[in-house]
Short mmCIF file of C-alpha atoms and ligand atoms in Angstrom, two decimals:
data_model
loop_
_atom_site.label_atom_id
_atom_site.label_comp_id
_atom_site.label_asym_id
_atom_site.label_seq_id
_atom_site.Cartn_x
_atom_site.Cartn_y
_atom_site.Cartn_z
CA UNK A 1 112.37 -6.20 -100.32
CA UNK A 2 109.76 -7.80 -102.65
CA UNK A 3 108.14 -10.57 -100.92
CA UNK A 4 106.05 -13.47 -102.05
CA UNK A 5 104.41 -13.74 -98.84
CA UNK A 6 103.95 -11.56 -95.70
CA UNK A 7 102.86 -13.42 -92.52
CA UNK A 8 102.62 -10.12 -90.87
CA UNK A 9 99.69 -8.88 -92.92
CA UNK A 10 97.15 -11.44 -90.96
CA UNK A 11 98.43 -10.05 -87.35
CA UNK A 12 98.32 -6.05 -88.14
CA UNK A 13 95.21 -5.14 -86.43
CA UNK A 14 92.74 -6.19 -83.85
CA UNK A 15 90.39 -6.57 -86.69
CA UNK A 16 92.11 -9.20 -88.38
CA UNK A 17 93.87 -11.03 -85.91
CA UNK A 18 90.58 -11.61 -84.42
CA UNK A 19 89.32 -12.97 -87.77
CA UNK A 20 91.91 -15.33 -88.03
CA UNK A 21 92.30 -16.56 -84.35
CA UNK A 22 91.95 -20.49 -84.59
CA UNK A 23 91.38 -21.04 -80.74
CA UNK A 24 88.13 -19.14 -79.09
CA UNK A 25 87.28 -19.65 -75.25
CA UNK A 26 84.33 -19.81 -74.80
CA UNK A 27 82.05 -19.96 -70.88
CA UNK A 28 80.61 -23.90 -71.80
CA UNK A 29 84.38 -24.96 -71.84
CA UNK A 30 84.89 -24.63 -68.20
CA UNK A 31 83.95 -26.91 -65.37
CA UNK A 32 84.33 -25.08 -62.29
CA UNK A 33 85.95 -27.29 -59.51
CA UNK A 34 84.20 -26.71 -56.11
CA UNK A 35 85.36 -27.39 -53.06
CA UNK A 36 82.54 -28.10 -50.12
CA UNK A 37 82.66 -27.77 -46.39
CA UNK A 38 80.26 -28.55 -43.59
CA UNK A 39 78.06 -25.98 -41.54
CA UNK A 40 76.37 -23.19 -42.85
CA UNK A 41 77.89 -19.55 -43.93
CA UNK A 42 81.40 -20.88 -44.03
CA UNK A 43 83.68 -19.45 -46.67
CA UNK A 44 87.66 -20.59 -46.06
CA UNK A 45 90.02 -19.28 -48.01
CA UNK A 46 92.74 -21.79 -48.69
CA UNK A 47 96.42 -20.38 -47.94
CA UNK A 48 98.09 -21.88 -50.54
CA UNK A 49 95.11 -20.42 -53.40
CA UNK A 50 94.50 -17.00 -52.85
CA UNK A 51 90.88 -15.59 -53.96
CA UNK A 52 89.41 -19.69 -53.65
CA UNK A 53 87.57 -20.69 -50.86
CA UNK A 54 86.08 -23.81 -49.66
CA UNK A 55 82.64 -23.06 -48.97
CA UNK A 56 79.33 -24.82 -46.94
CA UNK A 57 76.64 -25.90 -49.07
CA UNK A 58 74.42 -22.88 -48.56
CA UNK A 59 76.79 -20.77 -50.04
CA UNK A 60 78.11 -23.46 -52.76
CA UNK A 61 74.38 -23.19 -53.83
CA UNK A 62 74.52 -19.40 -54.30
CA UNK A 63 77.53 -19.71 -56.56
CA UNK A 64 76.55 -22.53 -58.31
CA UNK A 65 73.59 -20.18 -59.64
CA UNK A 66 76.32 -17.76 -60.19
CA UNK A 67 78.36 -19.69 -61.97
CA UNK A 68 75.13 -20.69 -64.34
CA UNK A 69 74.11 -17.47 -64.95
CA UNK A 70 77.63 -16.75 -65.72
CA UNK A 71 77.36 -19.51 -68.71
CA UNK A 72 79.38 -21.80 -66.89
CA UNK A 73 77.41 -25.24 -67.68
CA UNK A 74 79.43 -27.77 -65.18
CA UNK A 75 80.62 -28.00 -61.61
CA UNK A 76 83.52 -30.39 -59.92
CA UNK A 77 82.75 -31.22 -56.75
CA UNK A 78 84.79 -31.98 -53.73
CA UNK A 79 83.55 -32.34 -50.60
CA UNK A 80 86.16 -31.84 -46.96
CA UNK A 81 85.31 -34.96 -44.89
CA UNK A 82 85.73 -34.53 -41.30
CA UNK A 83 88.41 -35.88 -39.82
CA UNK A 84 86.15 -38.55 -37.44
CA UNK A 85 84.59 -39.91 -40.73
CA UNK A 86 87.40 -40.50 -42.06
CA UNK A 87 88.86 -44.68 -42.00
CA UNK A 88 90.53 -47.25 -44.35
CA UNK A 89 87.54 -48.04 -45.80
CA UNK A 90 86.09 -45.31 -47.39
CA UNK A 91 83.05 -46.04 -46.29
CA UNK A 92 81.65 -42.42 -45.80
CA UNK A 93 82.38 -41.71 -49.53
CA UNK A 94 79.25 -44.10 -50.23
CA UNK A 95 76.95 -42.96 -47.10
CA UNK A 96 73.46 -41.63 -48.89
CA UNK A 97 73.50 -38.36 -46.22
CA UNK A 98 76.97 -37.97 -46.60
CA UNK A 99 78.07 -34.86 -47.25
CA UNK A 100 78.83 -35.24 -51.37
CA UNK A 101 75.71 -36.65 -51.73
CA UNK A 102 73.69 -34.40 -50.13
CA UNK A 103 75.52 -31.39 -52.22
CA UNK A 104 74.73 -33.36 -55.08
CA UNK A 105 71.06 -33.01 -54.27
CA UNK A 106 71.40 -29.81 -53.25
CA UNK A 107 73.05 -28.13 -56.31
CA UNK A 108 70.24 -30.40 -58.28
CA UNK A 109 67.64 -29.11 -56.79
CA UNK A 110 68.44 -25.03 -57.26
CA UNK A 111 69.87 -24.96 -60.54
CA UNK A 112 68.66 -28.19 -62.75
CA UNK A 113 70.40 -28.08 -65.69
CA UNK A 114 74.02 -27.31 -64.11
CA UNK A 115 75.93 -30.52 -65.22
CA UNK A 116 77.20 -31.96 -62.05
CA UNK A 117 80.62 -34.17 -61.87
CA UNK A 118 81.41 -35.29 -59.06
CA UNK A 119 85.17 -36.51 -57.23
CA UNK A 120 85.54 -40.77 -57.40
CA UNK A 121 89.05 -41.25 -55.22
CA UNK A 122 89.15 -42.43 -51.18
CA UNK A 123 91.70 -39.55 -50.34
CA UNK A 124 89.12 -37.20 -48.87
CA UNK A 125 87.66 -40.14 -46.84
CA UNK A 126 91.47 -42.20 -46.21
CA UNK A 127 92.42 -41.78 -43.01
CA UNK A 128 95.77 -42.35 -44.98
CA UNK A 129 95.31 -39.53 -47.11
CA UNK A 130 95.77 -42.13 -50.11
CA UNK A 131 93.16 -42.92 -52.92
CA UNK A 132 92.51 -46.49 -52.50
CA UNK A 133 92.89 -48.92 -49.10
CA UNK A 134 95.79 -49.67 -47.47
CA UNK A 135 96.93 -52.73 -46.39
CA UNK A 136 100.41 -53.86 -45.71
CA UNK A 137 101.63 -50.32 -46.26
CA UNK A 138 100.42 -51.04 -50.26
CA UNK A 139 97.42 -49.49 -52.12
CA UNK A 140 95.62 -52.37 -53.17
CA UNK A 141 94.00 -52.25 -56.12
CA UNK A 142 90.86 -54.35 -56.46
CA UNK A 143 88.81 -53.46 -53.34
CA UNK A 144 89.74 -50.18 -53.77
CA UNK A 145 87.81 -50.60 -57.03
CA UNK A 146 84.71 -52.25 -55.44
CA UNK A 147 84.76 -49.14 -53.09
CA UNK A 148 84.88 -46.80 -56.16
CA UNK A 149 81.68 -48.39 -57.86
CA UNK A 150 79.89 -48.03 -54.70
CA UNK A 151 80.76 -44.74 -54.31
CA UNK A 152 79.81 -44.11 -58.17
CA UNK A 153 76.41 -45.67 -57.61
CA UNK A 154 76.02 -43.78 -54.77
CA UNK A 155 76.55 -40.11 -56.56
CA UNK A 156 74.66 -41.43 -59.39
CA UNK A 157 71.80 -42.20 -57.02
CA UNK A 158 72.09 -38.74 -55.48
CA UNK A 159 71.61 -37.15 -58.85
CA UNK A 160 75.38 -36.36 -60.57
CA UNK A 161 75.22 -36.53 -64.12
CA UNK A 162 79.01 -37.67 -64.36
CA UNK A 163 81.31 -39.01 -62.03
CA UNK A 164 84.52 -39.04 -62.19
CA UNK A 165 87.35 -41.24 -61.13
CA UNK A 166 90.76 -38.71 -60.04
CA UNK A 167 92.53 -42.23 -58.72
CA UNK A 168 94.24 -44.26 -61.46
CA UNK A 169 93.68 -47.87 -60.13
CA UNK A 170 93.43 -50.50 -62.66
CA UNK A 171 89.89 -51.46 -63.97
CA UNK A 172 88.12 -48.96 -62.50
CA UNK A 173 86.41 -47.19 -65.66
CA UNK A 174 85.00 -50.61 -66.52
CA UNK A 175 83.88 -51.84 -63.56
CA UNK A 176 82.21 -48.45 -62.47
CA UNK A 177 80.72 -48.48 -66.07
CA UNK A 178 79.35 -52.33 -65.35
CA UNK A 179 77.94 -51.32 -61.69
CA UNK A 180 76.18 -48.21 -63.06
CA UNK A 181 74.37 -50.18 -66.06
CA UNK A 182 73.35 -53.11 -63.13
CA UNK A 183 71.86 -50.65 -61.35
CA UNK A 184 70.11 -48.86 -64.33
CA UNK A 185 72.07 -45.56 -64.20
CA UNK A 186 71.98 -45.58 -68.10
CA UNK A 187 72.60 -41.80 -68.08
CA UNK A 188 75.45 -41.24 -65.83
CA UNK A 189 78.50 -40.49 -67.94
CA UNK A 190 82.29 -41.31 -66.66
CA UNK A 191 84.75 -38.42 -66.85
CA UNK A 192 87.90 -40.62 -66.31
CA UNK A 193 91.32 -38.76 -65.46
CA UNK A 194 93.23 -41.37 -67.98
CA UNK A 195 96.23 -40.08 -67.71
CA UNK A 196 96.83 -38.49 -64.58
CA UNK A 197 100.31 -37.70 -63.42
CA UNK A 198 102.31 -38.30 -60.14
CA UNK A 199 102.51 -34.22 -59.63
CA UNK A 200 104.30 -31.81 -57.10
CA UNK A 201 101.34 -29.12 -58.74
CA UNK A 202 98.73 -31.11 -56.77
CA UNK A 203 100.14 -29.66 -53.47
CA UNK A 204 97.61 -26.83 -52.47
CA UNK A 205 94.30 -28.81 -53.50
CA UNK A 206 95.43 -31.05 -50.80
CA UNK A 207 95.84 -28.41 -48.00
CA UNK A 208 92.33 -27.08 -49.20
CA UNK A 209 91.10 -30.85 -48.38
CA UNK A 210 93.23 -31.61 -45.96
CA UNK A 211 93.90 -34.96 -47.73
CA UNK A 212 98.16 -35.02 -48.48
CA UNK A 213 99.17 -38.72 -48.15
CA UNK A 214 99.99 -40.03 -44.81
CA UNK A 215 102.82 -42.11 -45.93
CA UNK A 216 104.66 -42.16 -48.79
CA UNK A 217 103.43 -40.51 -52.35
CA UNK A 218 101.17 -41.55 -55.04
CA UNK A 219 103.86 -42.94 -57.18
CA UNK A 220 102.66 -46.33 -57.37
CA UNK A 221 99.11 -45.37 -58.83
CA UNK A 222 99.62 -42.43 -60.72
CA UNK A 223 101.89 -41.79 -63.59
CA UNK A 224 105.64 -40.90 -63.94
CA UNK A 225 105.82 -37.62 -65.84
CA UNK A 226 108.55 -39.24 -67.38
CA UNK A 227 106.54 -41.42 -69.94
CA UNK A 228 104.44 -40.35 -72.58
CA UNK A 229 103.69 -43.29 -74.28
CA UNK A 230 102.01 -44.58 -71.28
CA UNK A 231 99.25 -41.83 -71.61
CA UNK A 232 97.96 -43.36 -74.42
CA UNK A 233 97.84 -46.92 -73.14
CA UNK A 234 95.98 -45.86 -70.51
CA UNK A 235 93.34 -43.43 -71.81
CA UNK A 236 92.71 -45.93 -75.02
CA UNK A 237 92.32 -48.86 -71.89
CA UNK A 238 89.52 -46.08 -70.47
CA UNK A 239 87.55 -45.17 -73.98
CA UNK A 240 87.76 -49.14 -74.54
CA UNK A 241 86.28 -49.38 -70.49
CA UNK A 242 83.23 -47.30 -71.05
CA UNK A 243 84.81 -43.70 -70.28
CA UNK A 244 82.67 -40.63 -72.10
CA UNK A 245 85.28 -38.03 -71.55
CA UNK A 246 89.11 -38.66 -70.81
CA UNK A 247 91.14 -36.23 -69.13
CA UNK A 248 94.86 -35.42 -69.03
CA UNK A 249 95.65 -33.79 -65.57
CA UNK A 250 98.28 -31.37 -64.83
CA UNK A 251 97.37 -29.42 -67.56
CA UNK A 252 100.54 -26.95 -68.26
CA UNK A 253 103.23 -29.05 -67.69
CA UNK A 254 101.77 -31.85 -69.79
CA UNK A 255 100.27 -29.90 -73.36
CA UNK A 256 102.19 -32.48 -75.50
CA UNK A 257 100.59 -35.25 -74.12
CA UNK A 258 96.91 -33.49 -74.28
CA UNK A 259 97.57 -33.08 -77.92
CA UNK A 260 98.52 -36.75 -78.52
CA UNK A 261 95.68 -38.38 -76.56
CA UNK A 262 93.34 -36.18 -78.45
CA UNK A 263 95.17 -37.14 -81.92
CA UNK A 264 94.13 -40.86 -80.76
CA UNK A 265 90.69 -40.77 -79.48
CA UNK A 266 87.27 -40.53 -80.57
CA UNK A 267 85.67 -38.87 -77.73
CA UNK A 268 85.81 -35.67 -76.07
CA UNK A 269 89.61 -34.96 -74.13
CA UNK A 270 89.68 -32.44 -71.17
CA UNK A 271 92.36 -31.19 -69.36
CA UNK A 272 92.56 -30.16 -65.50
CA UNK A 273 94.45 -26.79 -64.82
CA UNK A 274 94.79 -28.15 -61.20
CA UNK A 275 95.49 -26.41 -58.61
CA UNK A 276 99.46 -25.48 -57.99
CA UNK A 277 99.22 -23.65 -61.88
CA UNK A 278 96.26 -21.99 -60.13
CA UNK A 279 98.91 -20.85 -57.25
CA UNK A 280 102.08 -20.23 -59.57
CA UNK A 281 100.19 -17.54 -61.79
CA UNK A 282 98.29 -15.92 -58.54
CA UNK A 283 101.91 -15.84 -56.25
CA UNK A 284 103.72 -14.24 -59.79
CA UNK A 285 100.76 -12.08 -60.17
CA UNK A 286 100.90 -10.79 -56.17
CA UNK A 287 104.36 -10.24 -56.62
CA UNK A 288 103.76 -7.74 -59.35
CA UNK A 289 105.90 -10.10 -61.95
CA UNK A 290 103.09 -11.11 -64.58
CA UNK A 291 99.94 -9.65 -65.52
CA UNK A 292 97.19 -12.03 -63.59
CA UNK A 293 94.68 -11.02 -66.53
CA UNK A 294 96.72 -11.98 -69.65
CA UNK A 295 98.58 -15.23 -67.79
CA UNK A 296 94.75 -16.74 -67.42
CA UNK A 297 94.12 -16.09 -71.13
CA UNK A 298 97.41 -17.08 -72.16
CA UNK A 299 97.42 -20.37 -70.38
CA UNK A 300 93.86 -21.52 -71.10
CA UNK A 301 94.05 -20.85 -74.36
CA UNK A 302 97.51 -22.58 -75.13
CA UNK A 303 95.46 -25.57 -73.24
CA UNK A 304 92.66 -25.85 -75.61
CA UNK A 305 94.77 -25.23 -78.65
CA UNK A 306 96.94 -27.84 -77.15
CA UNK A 307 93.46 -30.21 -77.52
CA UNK A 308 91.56 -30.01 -74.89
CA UNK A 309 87.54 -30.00 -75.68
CA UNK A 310 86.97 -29.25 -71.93
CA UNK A 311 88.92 -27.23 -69.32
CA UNK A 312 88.63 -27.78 -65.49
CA UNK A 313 90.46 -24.26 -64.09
CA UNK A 314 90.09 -22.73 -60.65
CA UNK A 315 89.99 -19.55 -63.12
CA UNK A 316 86.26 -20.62 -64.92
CA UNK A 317 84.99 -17.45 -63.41
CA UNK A 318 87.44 -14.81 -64.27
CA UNK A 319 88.46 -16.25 -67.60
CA UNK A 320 84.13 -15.83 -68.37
CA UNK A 321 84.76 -12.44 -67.03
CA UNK A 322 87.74 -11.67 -69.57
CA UNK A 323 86.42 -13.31 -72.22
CA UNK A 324 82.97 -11.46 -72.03
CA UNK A 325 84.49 -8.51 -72.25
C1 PBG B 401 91.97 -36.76 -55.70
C2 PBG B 401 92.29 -35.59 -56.55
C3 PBG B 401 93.42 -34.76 -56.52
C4 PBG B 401 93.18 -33.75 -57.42
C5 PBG B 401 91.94 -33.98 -58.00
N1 PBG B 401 91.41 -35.14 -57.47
C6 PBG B 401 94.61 -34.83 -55.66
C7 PBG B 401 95.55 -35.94 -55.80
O1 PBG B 401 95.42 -36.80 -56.67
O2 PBG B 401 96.47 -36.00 -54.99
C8 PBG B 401 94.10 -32.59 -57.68
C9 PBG B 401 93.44 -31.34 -58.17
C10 PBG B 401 94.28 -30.12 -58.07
O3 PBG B 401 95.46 -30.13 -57.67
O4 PBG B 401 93.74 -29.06 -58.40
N2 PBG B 401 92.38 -37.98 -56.15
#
């Protein structure tokens, strides 16, 4: 055959493929998602994620240095909220010794420079296990909003350096943004999950919180996977509310509509490998049926090509350790 052009020549060897590779990983494009507990010395594993534990603070501490010295450069936390705290209200999610908030401090005080996002949703707190108030068996919308900015101000106060909102009400990004600038927090930055789906994948974060919904599901808040177009009305509504960073949450199932929001905005996009890709990959990997190491590459890299600047992944620590190899 005489051919014009080979493709093939560019993917012969190591060498060059690694020359021409257009999508690098790299440590700074993971926030690690943390999961806190009371007490002291308490590591949990959580069934449904093999190898990720919800920790107490004492030990969060000790991997949050980890984690830095790993070249991981921001933490996600989530804090377990005893069941007794927990009401319709929320109110624990803005108490200045609660739990987050001491964490906050915590983590702030041993390792500086660690960026620290923090959780904004009432389902850890709900006694319904839902992310705003109930009333009437409804989520209602605009108190559940006041309760967000008070729970924003209050992480700000403790010392996050973003916060961000997991709960899809309306007119949240802009009234957190308004109730952080009254009350002078002029450097807290909003990580906003725009366009967050109504997702099965969610299942084993909320065994490792203990926060699955009461009643019903989260249809009428988050989105139906169904709609694409609605991504985009949503995360433009965010960027035009004051958000910093927008995120597109599951990450796998949902790489089409990562690319288009990140076609259409102006500001960094980051995706959220949540927590039942986290379980699929381990549970195929146990069971001997894929290769744990190259599934981890393979899927965080197809998310960042896919357009994510940012990727939160329960795998931030073995992907460093893959990549730095
Ligand atoms: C809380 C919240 C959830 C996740 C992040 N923030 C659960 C939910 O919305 O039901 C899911 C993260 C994961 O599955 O890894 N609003």
């Amino acid at each position: 055959m005489q051919l014009q052009r080979r493709n093939r020549i560019l993917r012969q060897s190591p060498a060059i493929r690694s020359l021409v590779a257009e999508t690098i990983l790299r440590p700074a494009d993971f926030i690690a998602p943390l999961f806190i507990d009371e007490g002291e010395n308490i590591k949990t594993e959580i069934a449904s994620m093999p190898g990720y534990y919800r920790m107490s603070l004492d030990l969060t501490v000790q991997e949050v240095k980890l984690l830095w010295n790993m070249g991981i450069r921001s933490v996600l936390l989530f804090i377990k909220c005893k069941d007794e705290l927990k009401d319709n209200t929320g109110k624990e999610a803005w108490n200045a010794n609660g739990l987050m908030q001491r964490s906050i401090k915590a983590i702030k005080d041993a390792v500086p420079e660690m960026l620290i996002m923090t959780d904004v949703a009432l389902d850890p707190y709900s006694s319904y296990g839902h992310d705003g108030i109930v009333k009437d068996g409804e989520i209602v919308n605009d108190e559940t909003v006041e309760a967000l900015v008070k729970m924003s101000i209050s992480h700000a106060q403790a010392g996050a350096d973003f916060v961000a909102p997991s709960d899809m009400m309306d007119g949240r990004i802009g009234a957190i943004r308004n109730g952080l600038e009254e009350n002078g927090f002029t450097k807290t930055g909003i990580m906003s999950y725009s366009a967050k789906y109504a997702s099965c994948f969610y299942g084993p974060f909320r065994d490792a919180l203990d926060s699955a919904p009461g009643f019903g599901d989260k249809k009428t808040y988050q989105m139906d996977y169904a709609n694409r177009t609605e991504a985009i009305k949503e995360t433009l509504m965010d960027v035009e509310e004051g958000a910093d960073i927008v995120m597109v949450k599951p990450a796998m199932a949902y790489l089409d509509i990562i690319r288009e929001v990140k076609n259409v905005v102006d500001i960094p996009v980051s995706a959220y490998q949540v927590s039942g890709e986290y379980a699929m990959i381990k549970a195929a990997a146990q069971m001997g049926w894929l290769n744990e190491e190259k599934a981890i590459l393979e899927s965080l890299t197809s998310i960042k090509r896919a357009g994510a600047d940012m990727i939160a992944t329960y795998f931030a620590k073995d992907a460093v350790a893959l990549i730095s190899v």
